[in-house]
Coordinates of C-alpha atoms and ligand atoms in Angstrom, one line a residue:
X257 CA 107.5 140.1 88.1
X258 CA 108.0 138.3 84.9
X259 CA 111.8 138.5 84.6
X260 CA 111.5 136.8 88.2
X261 CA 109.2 134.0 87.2
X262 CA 111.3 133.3 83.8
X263 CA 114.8 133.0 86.7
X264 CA 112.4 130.6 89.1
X265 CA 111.3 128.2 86.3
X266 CA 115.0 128.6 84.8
X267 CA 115.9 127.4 87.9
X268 CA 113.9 124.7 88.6
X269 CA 114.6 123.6 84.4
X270 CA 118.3 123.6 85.5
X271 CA 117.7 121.5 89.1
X272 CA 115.4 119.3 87.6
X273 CA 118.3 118.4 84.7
X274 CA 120.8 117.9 87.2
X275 CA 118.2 115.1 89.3
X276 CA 117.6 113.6 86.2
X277 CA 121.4 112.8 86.2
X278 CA 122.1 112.1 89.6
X279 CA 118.3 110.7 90.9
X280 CA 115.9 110.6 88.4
X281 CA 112.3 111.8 89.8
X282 CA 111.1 113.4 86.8
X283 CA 107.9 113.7 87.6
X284 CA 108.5 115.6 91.0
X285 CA 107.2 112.7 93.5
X286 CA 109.5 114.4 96.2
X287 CA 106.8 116.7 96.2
X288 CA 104.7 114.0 97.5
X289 CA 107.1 112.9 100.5
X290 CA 107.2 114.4 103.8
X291 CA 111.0 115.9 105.2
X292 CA 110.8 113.0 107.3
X293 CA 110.4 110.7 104.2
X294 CA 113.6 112.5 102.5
X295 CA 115.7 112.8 105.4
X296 CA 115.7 108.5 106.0
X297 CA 116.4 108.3 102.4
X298 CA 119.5 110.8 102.5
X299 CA 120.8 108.8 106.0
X300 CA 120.5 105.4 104.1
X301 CA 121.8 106.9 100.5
X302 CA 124.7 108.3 102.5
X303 CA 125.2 104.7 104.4
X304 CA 124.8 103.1 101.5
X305 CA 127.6 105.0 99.6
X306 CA 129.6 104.9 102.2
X307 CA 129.0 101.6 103.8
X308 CA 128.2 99.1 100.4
X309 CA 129.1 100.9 97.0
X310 CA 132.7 100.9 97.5
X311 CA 133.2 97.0 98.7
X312 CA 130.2 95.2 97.3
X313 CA 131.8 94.8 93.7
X314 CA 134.6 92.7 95.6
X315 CA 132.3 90.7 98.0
X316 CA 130.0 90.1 94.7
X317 CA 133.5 88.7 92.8
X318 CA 134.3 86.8 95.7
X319 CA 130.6 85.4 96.9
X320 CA 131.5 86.8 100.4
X321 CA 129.0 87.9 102.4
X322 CA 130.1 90.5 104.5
X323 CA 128.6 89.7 107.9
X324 CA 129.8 92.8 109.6
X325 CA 126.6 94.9 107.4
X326 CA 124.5 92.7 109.9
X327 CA 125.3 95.3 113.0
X328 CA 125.5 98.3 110.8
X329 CA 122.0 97.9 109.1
X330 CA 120.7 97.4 112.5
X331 CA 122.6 100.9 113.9
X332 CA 121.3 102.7 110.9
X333 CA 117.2 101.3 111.4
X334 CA 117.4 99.1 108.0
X335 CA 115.7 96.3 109.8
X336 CA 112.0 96.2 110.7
X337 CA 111.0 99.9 109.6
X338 CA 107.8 99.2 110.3
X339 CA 107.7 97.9 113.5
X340 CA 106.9 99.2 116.6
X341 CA 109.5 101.3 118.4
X342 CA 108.6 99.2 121.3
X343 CA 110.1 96.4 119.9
X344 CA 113.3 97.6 118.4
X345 CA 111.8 98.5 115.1
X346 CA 111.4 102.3 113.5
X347 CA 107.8 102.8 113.9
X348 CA 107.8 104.3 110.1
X349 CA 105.1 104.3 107.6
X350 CA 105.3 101.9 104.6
X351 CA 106.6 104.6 102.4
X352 CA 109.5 105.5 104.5
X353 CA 110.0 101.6 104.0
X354 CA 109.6 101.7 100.8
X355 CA 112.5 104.3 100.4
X356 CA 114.9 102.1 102.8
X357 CA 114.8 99.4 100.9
X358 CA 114.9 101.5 96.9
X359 CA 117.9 103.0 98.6
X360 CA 120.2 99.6 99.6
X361 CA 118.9 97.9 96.5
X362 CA 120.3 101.2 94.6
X363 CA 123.9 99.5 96.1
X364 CA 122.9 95.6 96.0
X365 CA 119.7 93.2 95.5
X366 CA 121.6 90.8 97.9
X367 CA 121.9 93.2 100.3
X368 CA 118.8 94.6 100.1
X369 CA 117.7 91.0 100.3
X370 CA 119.4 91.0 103.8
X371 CA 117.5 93.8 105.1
X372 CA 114.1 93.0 103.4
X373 CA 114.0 89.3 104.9
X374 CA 115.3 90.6 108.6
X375 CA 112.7 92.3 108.1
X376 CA 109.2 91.4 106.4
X377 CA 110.1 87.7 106.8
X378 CA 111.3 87.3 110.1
X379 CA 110.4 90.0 112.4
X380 CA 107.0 90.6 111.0
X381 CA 105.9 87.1 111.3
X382 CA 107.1 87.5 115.1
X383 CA 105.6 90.4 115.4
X384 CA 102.3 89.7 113.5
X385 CA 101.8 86.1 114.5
X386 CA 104.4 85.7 117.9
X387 CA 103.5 85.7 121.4
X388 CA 104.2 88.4 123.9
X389 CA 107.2 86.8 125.1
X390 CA 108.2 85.9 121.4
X391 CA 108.4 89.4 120.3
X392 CA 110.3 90.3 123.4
X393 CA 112.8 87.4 123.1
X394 CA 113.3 87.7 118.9
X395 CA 112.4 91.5 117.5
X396 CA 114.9 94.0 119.9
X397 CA 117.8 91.8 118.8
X398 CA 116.7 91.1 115.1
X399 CA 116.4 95.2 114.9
X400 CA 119.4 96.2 116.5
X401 CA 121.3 93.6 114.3
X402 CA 122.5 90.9 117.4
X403 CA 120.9 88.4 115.5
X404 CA 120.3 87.7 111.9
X405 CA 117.1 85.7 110.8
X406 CA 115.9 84.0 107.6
X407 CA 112.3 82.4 106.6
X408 CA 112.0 78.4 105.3
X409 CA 109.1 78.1 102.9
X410 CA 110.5 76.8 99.6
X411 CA 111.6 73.2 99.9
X412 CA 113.3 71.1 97.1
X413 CA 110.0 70.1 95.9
X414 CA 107.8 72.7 96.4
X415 CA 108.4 76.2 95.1
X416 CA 105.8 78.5 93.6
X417 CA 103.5 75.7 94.9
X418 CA 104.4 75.8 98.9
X419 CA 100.9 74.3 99.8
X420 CA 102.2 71.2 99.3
X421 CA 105.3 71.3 101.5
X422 CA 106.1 68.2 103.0
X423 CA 108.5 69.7 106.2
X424 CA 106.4 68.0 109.2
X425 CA 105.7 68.4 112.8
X426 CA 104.3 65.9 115.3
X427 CA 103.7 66.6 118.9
X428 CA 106.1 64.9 121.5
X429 CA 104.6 65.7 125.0
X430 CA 106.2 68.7 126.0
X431 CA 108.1 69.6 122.6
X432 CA 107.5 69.1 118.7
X433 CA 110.0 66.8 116.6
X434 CA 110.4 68.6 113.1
X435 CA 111.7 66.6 110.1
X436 CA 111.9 68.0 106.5
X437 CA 114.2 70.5 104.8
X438 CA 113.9 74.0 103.1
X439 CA 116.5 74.8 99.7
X440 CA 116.9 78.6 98.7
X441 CA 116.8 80.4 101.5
X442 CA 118.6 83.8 101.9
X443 CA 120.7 84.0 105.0
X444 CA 120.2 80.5 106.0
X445 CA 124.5 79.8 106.4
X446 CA 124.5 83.1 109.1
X447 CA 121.0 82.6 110.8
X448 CA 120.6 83.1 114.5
X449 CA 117.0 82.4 114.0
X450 CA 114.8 80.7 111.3
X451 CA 111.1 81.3 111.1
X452 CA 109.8 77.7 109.2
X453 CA 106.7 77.0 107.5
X454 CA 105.7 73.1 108.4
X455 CA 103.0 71.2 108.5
X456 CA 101.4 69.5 111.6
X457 CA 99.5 65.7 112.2
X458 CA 96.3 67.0 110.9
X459 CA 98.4 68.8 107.8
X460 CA 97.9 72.7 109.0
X461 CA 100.7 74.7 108.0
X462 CA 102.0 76.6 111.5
X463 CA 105.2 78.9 111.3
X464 CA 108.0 77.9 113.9
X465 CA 110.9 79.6 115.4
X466 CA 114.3 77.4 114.8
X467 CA 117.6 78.5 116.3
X468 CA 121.0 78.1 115.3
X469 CA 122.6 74.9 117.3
X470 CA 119.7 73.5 118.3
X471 CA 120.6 69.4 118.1
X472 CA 119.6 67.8 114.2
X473 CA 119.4 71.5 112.4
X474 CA 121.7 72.7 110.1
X475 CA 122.2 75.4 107.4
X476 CA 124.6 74.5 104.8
X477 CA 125.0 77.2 102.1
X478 CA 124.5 76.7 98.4
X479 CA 127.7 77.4 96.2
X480 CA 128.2 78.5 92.9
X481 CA 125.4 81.3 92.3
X482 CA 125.9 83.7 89.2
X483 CA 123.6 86.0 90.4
X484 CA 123.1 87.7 94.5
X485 CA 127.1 86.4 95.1
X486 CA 127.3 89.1 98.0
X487 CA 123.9 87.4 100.2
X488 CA 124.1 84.0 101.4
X489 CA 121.8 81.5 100.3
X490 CA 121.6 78.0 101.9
X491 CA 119.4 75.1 103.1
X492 CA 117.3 74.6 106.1
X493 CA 117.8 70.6 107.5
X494 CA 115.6 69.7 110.0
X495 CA 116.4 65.6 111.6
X496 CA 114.1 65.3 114.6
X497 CA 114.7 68.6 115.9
X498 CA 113.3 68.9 119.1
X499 CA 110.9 72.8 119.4
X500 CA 109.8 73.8 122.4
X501 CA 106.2 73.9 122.3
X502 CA 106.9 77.8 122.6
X503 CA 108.5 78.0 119.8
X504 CA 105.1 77.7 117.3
X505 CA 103.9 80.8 116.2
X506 CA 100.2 81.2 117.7
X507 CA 98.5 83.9 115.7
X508 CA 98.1 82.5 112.6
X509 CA 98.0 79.2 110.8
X510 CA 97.2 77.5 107.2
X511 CA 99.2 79.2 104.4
X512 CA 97.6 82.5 104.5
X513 CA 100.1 83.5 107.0
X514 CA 103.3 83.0 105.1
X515 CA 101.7 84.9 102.6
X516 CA 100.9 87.7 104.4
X517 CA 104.7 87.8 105.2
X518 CA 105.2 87.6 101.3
X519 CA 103.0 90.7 101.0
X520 CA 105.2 93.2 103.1
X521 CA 108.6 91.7 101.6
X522 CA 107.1 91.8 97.7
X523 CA 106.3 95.3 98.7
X524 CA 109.9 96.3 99.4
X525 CA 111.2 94.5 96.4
X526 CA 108.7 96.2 94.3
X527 CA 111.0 100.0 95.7
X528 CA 114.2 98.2 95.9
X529 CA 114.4 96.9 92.4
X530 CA 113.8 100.5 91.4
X531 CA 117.1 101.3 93.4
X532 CA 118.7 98.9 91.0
X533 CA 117.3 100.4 87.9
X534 CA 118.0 104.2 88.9
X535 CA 121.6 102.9 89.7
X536 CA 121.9 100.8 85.7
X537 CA 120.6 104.7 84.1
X538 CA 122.1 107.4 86.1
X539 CA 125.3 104.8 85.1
X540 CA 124.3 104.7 81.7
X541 CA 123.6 108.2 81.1
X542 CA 126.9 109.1 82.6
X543 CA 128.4 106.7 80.4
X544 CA 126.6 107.6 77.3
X545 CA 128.0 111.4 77.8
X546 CA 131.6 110.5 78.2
X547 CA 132.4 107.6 75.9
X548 CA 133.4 109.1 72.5
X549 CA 132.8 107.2 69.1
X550 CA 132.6 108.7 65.3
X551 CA 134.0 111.6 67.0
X552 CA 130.6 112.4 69.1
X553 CA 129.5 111.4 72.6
X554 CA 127.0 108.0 71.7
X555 CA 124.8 110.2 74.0
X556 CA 124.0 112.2 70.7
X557 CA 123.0 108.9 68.9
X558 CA 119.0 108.8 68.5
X559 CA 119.2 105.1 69.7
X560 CA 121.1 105.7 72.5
X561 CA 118.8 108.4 73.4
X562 CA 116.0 106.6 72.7
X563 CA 117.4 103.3 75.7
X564 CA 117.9 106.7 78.1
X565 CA 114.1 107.7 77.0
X566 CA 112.3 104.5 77.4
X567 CA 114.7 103.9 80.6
X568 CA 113.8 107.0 82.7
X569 CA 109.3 106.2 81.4
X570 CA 109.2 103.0 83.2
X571 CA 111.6 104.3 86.2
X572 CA 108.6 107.7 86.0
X573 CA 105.8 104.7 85.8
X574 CA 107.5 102.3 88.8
X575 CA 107.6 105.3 91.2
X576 CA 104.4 106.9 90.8
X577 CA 103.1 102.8 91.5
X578 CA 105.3 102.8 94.5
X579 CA 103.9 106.2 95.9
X580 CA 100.5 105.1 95.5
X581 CA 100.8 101.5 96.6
X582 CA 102.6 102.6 99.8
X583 CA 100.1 105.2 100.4
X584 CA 97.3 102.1 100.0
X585 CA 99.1 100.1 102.5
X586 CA 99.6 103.1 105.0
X587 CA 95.8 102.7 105.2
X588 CA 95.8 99.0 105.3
X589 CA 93.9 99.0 101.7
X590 CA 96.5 97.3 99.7
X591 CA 95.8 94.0 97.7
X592 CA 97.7 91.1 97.0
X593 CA 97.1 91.6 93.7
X594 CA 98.0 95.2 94.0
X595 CA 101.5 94.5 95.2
X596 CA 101.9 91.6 92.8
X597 CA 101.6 93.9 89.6
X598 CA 103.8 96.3 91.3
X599 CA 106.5 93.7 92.4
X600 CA 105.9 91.9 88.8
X601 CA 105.9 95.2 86.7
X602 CA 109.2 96.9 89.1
X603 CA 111.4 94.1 88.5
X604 CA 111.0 93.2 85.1
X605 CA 111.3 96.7 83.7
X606 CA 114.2 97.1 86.6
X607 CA 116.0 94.3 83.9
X608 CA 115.2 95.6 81.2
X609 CA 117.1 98.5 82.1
X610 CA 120.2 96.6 83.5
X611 CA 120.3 95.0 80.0
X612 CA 119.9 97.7 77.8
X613 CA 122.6 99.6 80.1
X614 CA 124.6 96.9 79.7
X615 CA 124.3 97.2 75.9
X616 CA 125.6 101.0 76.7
X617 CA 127.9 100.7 78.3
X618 CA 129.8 98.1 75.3
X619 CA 132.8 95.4 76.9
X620 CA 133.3 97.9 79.7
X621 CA 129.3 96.9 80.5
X622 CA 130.8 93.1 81.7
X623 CA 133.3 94.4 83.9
X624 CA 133.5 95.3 87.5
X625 CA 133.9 98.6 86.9
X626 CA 130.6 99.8 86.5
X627 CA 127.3 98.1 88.8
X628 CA 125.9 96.9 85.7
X629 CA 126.6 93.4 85.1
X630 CA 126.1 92.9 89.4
X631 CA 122.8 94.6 89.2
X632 CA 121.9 92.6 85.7
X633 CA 123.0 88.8 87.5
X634 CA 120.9 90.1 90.4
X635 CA 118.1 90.9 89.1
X636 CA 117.8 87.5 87.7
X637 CA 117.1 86.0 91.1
X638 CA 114.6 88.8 92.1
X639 CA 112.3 88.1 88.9
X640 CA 112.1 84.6 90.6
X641 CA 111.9 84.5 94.5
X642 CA 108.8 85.8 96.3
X643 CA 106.8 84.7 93.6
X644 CA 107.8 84.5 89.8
X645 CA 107.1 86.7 87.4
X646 CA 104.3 84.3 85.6
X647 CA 103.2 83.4 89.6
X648 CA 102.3 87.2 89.8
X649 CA 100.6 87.4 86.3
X650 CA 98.4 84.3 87.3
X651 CA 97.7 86.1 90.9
X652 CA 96.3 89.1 88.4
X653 CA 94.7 86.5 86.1
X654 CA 92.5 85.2 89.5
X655 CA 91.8 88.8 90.2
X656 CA 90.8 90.0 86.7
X657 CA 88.6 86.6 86.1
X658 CA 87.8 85.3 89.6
X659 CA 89.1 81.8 88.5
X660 CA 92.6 80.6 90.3
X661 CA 95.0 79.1 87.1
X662 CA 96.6 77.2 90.4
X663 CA 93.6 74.4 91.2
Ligands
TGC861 P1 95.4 80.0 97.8 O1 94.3 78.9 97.8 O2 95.2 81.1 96.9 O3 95.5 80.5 99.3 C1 95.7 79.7 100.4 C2 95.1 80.4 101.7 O4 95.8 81.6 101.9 C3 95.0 82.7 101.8 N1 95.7 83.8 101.2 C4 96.2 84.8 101.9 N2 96.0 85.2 103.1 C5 96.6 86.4 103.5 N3 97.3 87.1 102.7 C6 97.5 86.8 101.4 N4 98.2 87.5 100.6 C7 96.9 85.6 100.9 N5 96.9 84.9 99.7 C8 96.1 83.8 99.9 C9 93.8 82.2 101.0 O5 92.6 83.0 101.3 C10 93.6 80.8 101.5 O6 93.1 80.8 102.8 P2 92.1 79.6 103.2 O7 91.6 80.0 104.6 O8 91.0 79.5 102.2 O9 93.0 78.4 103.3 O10 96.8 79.3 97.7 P3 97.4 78.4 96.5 O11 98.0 77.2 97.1 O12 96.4 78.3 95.3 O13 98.7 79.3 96.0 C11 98.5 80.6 95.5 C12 99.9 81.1 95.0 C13 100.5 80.2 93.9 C14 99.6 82.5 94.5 C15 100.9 81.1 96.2 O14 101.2 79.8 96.6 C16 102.2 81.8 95.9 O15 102.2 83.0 96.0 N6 103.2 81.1 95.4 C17 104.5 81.7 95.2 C18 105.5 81.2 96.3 C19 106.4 82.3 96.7 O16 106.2 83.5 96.5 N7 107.4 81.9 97.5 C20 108.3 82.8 98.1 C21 109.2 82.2 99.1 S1 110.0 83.3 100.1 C22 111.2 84.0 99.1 O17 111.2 83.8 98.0 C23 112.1 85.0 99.8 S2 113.3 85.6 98.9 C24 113.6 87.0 99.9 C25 114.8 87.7 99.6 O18 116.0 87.2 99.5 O19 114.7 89.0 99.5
FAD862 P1 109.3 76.4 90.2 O1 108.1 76.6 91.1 O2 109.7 75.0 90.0 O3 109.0 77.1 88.8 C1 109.7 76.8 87.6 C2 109.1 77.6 86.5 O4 107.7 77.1 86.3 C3 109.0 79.1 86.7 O5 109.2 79.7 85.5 C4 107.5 79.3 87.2 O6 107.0 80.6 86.8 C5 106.8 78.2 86.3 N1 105.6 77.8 87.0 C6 105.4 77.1 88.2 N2 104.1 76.9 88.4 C7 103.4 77.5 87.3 C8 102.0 77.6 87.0 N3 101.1 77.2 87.8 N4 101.7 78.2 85.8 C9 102.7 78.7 85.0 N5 104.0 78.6 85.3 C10 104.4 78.0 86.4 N6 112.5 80.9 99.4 C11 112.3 81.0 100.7 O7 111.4 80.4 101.2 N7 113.0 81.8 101.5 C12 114.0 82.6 101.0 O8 114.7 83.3 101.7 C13 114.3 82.4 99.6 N8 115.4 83.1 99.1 C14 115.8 82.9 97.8 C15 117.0 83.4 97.3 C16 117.4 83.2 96.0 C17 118.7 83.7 95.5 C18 116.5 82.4 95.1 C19 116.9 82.2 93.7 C20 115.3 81.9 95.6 C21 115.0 82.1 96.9 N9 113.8 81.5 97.5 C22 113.5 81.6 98.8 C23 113.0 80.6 96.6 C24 112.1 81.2 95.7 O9 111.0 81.8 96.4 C25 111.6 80.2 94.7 O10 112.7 79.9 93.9 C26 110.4 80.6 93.8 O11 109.3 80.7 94.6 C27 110.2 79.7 92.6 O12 110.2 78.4 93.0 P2 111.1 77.3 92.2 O13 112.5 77.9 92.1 O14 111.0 76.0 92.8 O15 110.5 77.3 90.7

């Protein structure tokens, strides 16, 4: 009985090496998923591998997005996880999500950033905040990839402060006229459908469905990014656009509502940046055991251990947040402040692991050999969008004191 416990935990010793190498979970949170949980992540890991890690270093180099992932990530479920089966979506849990999204991000923020707005941005306000007839017209073809959709709330003006947008709607008989414009926004050049944040006569922010070719609106993309070159970022122009009235969003107004969207989607980036860090150390740790200097592999070098340590304690303390903050919003408990410290705490640590591995990885660490420098430039945009990383510690600030730093 001994001799067979000694093999088992031998065993386990040896497996739990190897998934330190290849997918770090040191502290067993597998145990914590269900087989349905492990089996989406092993279809999108294997997508993922197949489908993004051997092209995305060239669409990166050549700021390309590739619009044929549109279709695919809809074939393979990436879009709307979480809603209804009804409508298109997966009808999974907010862990299952959570996994979708650690697992693209593991191959590309900017792609990840593709399937997180389809997503939380566009189909959920449709869903959450549409009409009957909305959600039948927009969410079967947002899922199944037809179309692809992107979400106007920054403007040139008015970026961790969107309360004071100044994109307008007036009422025109039977239609709206909407006049303003919207700068940042992922998707915008290849959007079907645009779900915009405006405000109306009487200054209430509503959300409105925009659609590509509809007379006055247009999308031009913004050039020259160092950082998510494979996701297309553009502007939103809106010159007297005429919406049908059945275009605004009913469910919801004021600017609660495009912050609930901003809950679900900093959720998902909160995972997916952890995709990005696990990527930068399993890297680095391969690295570190092949490259050769004063005759030793630099993975013998205390400092060098000492990155890999520090790397794989904040990966440990990301995922054990994820698990719990996805089991919080599986039963509708979670915060906004919960999901800010996760989203805040994910993606800075996520690069300060893409820079360290960098450091690891010497000149070969600015190449495009190795996901490094992709994942490092990424990362840069993902500590800013959906809320910067001082927005986040202020949204903590209001929750620890009760006193908003914002008015
Ligand atoms: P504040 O006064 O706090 O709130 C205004 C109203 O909203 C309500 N509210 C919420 N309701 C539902 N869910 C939430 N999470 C809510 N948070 C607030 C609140 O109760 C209030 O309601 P009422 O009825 O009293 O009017 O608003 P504030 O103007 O002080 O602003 C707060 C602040 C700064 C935290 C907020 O504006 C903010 O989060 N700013 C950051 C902006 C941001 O994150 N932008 C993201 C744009 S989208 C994007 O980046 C996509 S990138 C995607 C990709 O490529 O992956
Ligand atoms: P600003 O708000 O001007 O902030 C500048 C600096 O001031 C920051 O460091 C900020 O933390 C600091 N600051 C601001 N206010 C305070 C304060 N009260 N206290 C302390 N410091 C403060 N937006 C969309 O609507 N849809 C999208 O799809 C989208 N995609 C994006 C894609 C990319 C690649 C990028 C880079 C951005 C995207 N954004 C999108 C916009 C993004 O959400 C904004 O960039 C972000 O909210 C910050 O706004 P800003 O850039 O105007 O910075």
């Amino acid at each position: 009985m001994p001799a067979k416990t000694s093999t088992a935990s031998t065993k386990s010793k040896k497996s739990l090496k190897q998934d330190l190498f290849e997918h770090p979970d040191f502290y067993q949170i597998d145990d914590l998923l269900t087989e349905e949980h492990k089996l989406i992540r092993s279809s999108i890991r294997d997508f993922v591998k197949r489908e993004i890690s051997p092209f995305v270093e060239d669409w990166a180099q050549q700021a390309s997005f590739p619009v044929e992932m549109v279709k695919k990530f809809g074939d393979i479920g990436a879009f709307g996880p979480t809603i209804p089966t009804e409508y298109g979506g997966g009808g999974m849990d907010y862990i299952s999500y959570g996994l979708v999204m650690q697992e693209i991000e593991r191959g590309d923020s900017g792609m990840r950033s593709t399937a997180s707005v389809q997503g939380s941005l566009v189909m959920y306000p449709i869903y959450k905040f549409g009409s009957e007839e909305q959600r039948k017209k927009y969410l079967p073809k947002l899922a199944s990839g037809e179309w692809l959709g992107c979400f106007g709330l920054t403007e040139p003006d008015y970026g961790s402060n969107p309360a004071g947008m100044v994109s307008n709607f007036r009422d025109a008989g039977d239609h709206y006229i909407l006049n303003g414009s919207k700068m940042w926004i992922s998707n915008a050049p290849h959007a079907d459908v645009a779900v915009v944040w405006a405000k109306n006569e009487q200054g209430r922010i509503h959300g409105l469905i925009v659609e590509k070719g509809m007379e006055g609106f247009s999308a031009p993309e913004t050039h020259h990014k160092w950082s998510l070159r494979a996701s297309a970022t553009g502007e939103l122009v809106f010159d007297n656009v005429k919406i049908p009235k059945t275009n605004l969003l009913p469910g919801k107004s004021g600017l609660g509502a495009p912050l609930m969207c901003l809950d679900s989607a900093r959720y998902g980036i909160a995972w997916g940046a952890i995709g990005a860090a696990m990527d930068c150390y399993e890297s680095a740790r391969k690295y570190a055991a092949e490259r050769i200097q004063f005759g030793k592999p630099i993975a013998s070098f205390q400092l060098v251990q000492k990155k890999l340590s520090e790397m794989l304690t904040e990966i440990t303390k990301a995922q054990l947040i994820n698990w719990r903050l996805g089991t919080l919003m599986n039963s509708g408990k979670a915060t906004t402040a919960q999901i800010s410290l996760a989203k805040r705490n994910n993606v800075q640590i996520a690069l300060e692991i893409a820079r360290e591995a960098r450091h690891m990885h010497g000149a070969m660490g600015i190449t495009g050999e190795y996901p490094i420098m992709r994942h490092m430039m990424n990362l840069e945009s993902v500590i800013t969008y959906e809320g910067t990383n001082d927005i986040h510690l202020l949204i903590l600030g209001n929750e620890i004191t009760g006193i908003s730093a914002f008015s």
